[in-house]
Each structure stands twice: as C-alpha cells, then as structure tokens.
XYZ file of C-alpha atoms in Angstrom:
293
model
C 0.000 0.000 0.000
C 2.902 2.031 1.010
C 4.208 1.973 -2.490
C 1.192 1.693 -4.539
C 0.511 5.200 -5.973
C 4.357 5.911 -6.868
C 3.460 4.946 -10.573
C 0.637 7.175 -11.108
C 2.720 10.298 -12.095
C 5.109 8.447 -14.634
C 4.379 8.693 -18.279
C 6.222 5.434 -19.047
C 5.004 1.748 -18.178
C 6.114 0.298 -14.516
C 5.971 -2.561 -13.008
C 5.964 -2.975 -9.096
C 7.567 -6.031 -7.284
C 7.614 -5.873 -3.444
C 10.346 -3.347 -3.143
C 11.494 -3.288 -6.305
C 10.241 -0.801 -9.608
C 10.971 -1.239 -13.022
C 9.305 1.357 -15.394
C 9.995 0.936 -19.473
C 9.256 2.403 -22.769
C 9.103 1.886 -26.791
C 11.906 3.758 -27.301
C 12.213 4.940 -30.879
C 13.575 8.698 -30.881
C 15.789 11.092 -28.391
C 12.162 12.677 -27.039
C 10.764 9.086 -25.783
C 14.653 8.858 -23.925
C 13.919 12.430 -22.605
C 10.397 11.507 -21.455
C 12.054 8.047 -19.213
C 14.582 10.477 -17.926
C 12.083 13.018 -17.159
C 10.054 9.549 -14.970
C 13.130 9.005 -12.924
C 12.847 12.769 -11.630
C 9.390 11.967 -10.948
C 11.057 8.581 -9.006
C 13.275 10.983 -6.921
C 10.436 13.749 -6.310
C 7.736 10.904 -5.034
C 11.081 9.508 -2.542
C 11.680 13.006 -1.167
C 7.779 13.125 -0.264
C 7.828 9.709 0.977
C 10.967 10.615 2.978
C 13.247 7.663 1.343
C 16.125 7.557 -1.077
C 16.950 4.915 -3.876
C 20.568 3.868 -4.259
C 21.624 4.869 -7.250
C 24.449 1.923 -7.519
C 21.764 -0.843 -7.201
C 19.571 0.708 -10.391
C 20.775 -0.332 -13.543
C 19.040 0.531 -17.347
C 19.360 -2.013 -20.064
C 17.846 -1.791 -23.632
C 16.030 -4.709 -25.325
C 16.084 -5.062 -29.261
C 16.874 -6.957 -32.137
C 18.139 -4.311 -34.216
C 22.018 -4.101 -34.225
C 21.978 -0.048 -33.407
C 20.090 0.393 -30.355
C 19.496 4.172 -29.417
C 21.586 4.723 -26.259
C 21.104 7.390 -23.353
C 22.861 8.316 -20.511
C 20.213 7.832 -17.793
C 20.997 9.362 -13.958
C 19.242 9.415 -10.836
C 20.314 12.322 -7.951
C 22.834 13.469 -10.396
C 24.648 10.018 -10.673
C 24.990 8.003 -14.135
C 23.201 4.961 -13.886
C 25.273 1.666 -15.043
C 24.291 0.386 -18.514
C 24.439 -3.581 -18.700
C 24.179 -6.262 -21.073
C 22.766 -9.229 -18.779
C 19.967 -8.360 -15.817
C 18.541 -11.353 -13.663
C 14.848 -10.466 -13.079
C 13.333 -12.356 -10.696
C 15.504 -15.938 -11.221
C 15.455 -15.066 -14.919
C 18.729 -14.103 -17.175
C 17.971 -11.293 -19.883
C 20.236 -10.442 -22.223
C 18.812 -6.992 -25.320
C 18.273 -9.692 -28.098
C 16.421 -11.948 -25.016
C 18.239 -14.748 -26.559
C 18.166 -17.775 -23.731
C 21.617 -19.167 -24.479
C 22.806 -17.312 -21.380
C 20.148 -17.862 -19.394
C 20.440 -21.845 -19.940
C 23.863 -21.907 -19.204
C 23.860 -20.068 -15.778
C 20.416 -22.349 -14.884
C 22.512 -25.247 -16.464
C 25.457 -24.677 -14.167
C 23.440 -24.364 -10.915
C 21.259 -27.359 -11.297
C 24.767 -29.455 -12.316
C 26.214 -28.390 -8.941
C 22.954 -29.531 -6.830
C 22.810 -32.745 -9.014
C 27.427 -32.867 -8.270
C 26.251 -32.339 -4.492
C 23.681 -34.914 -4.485
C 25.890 -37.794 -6.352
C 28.495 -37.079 -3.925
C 27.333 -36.746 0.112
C 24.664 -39.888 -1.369
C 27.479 -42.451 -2.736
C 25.771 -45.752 -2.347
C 23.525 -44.963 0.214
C 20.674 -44.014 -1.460
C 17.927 -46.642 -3.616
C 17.790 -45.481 -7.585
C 13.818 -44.546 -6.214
C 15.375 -41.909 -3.660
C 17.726 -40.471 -6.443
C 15.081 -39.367 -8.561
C 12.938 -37.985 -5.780
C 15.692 -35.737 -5.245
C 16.220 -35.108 -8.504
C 12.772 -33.702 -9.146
C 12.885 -32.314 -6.067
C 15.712 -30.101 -5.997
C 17.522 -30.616 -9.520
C 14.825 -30.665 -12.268
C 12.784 -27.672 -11.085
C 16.081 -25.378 -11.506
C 15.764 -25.911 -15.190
C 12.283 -25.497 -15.874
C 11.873 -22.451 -13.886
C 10.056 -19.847 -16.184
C 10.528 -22.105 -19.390
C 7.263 -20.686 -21.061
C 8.935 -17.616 -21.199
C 12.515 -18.910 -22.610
C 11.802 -21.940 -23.636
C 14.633 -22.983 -26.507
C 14.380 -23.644 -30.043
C 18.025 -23.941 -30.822
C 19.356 -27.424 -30.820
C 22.569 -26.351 -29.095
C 20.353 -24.927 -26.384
C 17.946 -27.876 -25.761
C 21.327 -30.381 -25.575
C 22.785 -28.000 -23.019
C 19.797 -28.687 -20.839
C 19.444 -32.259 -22.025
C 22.696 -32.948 -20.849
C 21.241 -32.399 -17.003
C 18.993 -35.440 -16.628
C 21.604 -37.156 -18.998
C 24.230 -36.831 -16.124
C 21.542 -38.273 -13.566
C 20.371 -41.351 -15.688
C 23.905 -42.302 -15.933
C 24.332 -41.876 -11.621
C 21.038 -43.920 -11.489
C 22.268 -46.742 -13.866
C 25.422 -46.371 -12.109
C 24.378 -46.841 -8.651
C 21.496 -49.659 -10.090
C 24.921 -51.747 -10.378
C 25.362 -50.540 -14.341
C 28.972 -50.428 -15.913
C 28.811 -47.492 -17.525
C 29.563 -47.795 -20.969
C 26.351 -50.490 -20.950
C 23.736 -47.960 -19.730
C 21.137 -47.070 -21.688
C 19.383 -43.798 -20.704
C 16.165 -44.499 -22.432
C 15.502 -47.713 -21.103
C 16.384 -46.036 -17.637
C 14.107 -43.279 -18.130
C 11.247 -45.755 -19.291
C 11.975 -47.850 -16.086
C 11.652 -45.054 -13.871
C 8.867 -42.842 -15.634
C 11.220 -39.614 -16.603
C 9.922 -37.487 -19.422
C 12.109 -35.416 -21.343
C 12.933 -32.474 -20.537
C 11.560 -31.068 -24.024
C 8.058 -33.025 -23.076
C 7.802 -31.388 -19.608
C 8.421 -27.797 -21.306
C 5.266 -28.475 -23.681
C 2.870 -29.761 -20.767
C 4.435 -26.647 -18.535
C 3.324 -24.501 -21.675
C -0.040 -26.319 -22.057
C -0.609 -25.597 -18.241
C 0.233 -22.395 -19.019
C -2.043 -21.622 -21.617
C -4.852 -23.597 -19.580
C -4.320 -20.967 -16.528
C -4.718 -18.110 -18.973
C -8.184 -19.229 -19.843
C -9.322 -20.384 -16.152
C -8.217 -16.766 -14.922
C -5.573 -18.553 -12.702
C -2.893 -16.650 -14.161
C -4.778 -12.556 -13.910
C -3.394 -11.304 -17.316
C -5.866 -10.255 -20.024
C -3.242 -8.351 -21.809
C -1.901 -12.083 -22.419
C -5.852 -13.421 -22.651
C -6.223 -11.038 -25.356
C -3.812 -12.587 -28.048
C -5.479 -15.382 -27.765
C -7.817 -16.422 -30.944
C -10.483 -19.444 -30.463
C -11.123 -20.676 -33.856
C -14.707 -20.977 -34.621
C -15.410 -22.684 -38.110
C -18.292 -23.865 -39.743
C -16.380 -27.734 -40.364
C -17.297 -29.688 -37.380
C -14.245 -31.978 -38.298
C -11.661 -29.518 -38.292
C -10.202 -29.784 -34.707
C -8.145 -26.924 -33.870
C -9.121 -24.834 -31.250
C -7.153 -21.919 -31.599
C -6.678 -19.880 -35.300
C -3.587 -19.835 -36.827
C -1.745 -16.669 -37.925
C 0.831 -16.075 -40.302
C 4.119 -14.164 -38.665
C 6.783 -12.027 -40.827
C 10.098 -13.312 -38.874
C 11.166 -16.704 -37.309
C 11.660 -15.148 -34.078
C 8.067 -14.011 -33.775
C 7.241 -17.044 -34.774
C 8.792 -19.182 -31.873
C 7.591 -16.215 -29.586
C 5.413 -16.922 -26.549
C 2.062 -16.804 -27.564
C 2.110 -18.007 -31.170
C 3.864 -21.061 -29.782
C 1.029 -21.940 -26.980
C -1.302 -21.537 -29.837
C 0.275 -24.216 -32.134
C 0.477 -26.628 -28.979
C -2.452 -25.679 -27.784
C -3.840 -27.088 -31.878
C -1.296 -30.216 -31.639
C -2.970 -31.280 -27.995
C -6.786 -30.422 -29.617
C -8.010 -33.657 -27.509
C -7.844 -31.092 -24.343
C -10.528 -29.495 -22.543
C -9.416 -26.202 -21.409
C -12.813 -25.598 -20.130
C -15.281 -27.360 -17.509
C -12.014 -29.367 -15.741
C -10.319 -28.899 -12.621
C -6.337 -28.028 -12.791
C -5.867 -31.300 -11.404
C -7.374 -32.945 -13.591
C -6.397 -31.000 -16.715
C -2.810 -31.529 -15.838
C -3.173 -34.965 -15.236
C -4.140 -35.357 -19.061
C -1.833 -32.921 -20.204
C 1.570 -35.487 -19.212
C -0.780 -38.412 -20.248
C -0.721 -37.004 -23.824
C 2.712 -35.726 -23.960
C 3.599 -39.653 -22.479
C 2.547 -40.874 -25.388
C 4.261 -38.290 -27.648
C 7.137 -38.240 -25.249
C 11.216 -38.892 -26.950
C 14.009 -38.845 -25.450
C-alpha cells in the first residue's frame, strides 16, 4: 500500500515487485529517452515526499532489441549516471537486449549441475535409484524449468545444453542400479523409472500455461487477449485456436504463437469445464505418449 501510488505520475510503463520498480518504454527517438529520464525525476520527487532515497548503484538501465543499433542514453538518478548492462537477472530469470536464452540456460545449467554434483556425492551408495530421482525432481529438475514458457529454446545447441542435465543423472542412477557405464542405456532407464524429457515437460508446462490463462488462474488479459479461439463452420476440423501467419522466425517461436500451435497439436484437451488437477493430469498423459528422449 505504502508503495502503490508511486506509478501514477510516470508517463512510461512500470511494473511494481515488493520493493522493487521497473518502469519501461518503446523507445524509438531522443524525445521518448527524454520523457524516461524526465520519470526518474518523478522517481526521486515521489522519494523526497515519501521521505526515502533509492541507491543509485543498485539501479541499472538495459535496452532490449533486435536491431544491431540500439538508441543509447545516458540515464541518472540524484545526479549520478546509472550503469548500462548487457545481462539483468529479473526475478531468477537471465535477460540479455536480443532476449536470446543461451545465457540464461547456461547459468540455470550450471546451478542445477552443482545440486545434481552435491547430491551424487554426500549420497554415494547410500541411497535406492527410487530416492535419487525424488531428489532429482525435487531439488535438480525444477532449476531448469523455472520460467521455461517464457525462454523456452528452439536452438538445438540450447535444448542439448539442458538435455545434458537429466543425462548426467540417468547415468548416476544406472550407475548406482549396479550398471557399468559404458552399458547404460538412458532411455531404457528413463522408461523404467517414468522420466519425461525435458523437451516433453516444457510443452505440458506450456499447455498448463495456456490452460491458466483461460481459467483466470494466471490474472493477465493483456496475455488473454492474443489469444484467438477458432470458430469454423467444419465440425471436423479440430483446432481450437486460429492460426496466424508471422513475418520473422523469431516471432514465430515467440510466446504466444507457440502456446497456440500446442495448444492445436494437444486439440483432444478441454481447457474448459475441468479442474487443474485434472487438466494436468491429461496434459503429461498425452505428452507420455508423444514423449522422446
């Protein structure tokens, strides 16, 4: 409440978070620069009546596009040049101006690699194949499919980076199932143990996804809004959703056009009239039977 009504006098876009502001703008000339310069005086006038004060060295500006020759502009706050940067973590998430994943993946690659290093190590043979993967999907899995509607990959290099994860913990599972190495055979081990791919969890995570936009569990019509039921006059035509033609591969592979082509591929859903429970239950029954590893 206390921080509520310290967007109303900016001319840009914000976004509140607990403590934290970020306010943004289509920047496509000096004047729109000017005008999110101009909001940051408007930042430090609302702290002076609110008797606090930002530091300066914890705000940093960063400028997202996919043109080559972004428009740049030194940005300050109480008279002090704020630091321009090329990567920003925003809330567990790794952002780079193009908002290619690649870095994103490898940070979130290295992390859950040094929970799956400390699990293989303080366990040794102590622990039943059974109790490996509950920790896996417990504390290793989850690391890599945080926020993977938003970056999920498309890149082959990309989706082998992550592969490589549950790759490493097959192998410790056939390992420690008495194994010799070079025999193991991570499908087989996957099969016997009921672990999807990685690739087949990100499309049920983005069918959830789109099945929380609908049932108002995710509060977003801005997202609801790009979202085109198809409504045709051949009752054997099963595709839900209509299908739109896009100028560049990277819109494309975006976000929404992406759920929408899932959302067509999975058309034996019901997004409506179902409990989350129950619609997630059939969401990793289908992609079971699609699943590849």
């Amino acid at each position: 409440m206390f921080i509520n009504d310290n967007g109303e006098s900016l001319a840009g876009n914000f976004l509140l978070f607990a403590d934290d502001v970020k306010f943004f703008k289509e920047v496509t000339s000096i004047h729109q620069q000017h005008e999110l310069q101009e909001d940051l005086l408007r930042i430090e006038q609302w702290c002076g009546r609110n008797a606090m004060q930002l530091n300066a060295h914890k705000c940093q500006v960063i400028s997202f596009g996919r043109s080559k020759t972004l428009l740049h502009f030194d940005f300050s706050l109480y008279g002090l040049l704020l630091d321009r940067v090329t990567v920003i973590k925003d809330l567990r998430l790794y952002m780079t101006p193009s908002l290619d994943p690649g870095i994103h993946i490898t940070k979130t690659c290295s992390k859950a690699n040094c929970v799956l290093g400390f699990i293989s190590r303080t366990s040794r043979n102590a622990l039943t194949p059974a109790t490996l993967k509950t920790l896996y999907v417990t504390l290793v899995r989850p690391i890599v499919e945080y926020g993977s509607t938003v970056w999920a990959p498309q890149q082959i290099g990309h989706c082998d980076h992550l592969n490589k994860v549950q790759r490493r913990f097959l192998r410790l599972v056939g390992v420690r199932s008495g194994i010799r190495y070079p025999d193991i055979d991570i499908q087989v081990i996957a099969s016997q143990h009921q672990i999807l791919s990685l690739s087949s969890r990100r499309v049920a995570l983005d069918l959830i996804f789109l099945f929380k936009i609908f049932n108002s569990l995710v509060e977003c019509p801005e997202l609801l809004r790009h979202i085109d039921l198809h409504v045709s006059a051949a009752t054997r035509l099963l595709q839900p959703f209509s299908k739109h033609s896009h100028q560049t591969v990277y819109a494309y592979q975006s976000v929404i056009p992406r759920l929408l082509r899932l959302g067509n591929a999975a058309h034996r859903l019901e997004y409506f009239g179902v409990s989350m429970l129950v619609f997630r239950r059939r969401v990793f029954s289908w992609v079971s039977e699609h699943d590849a590893h």
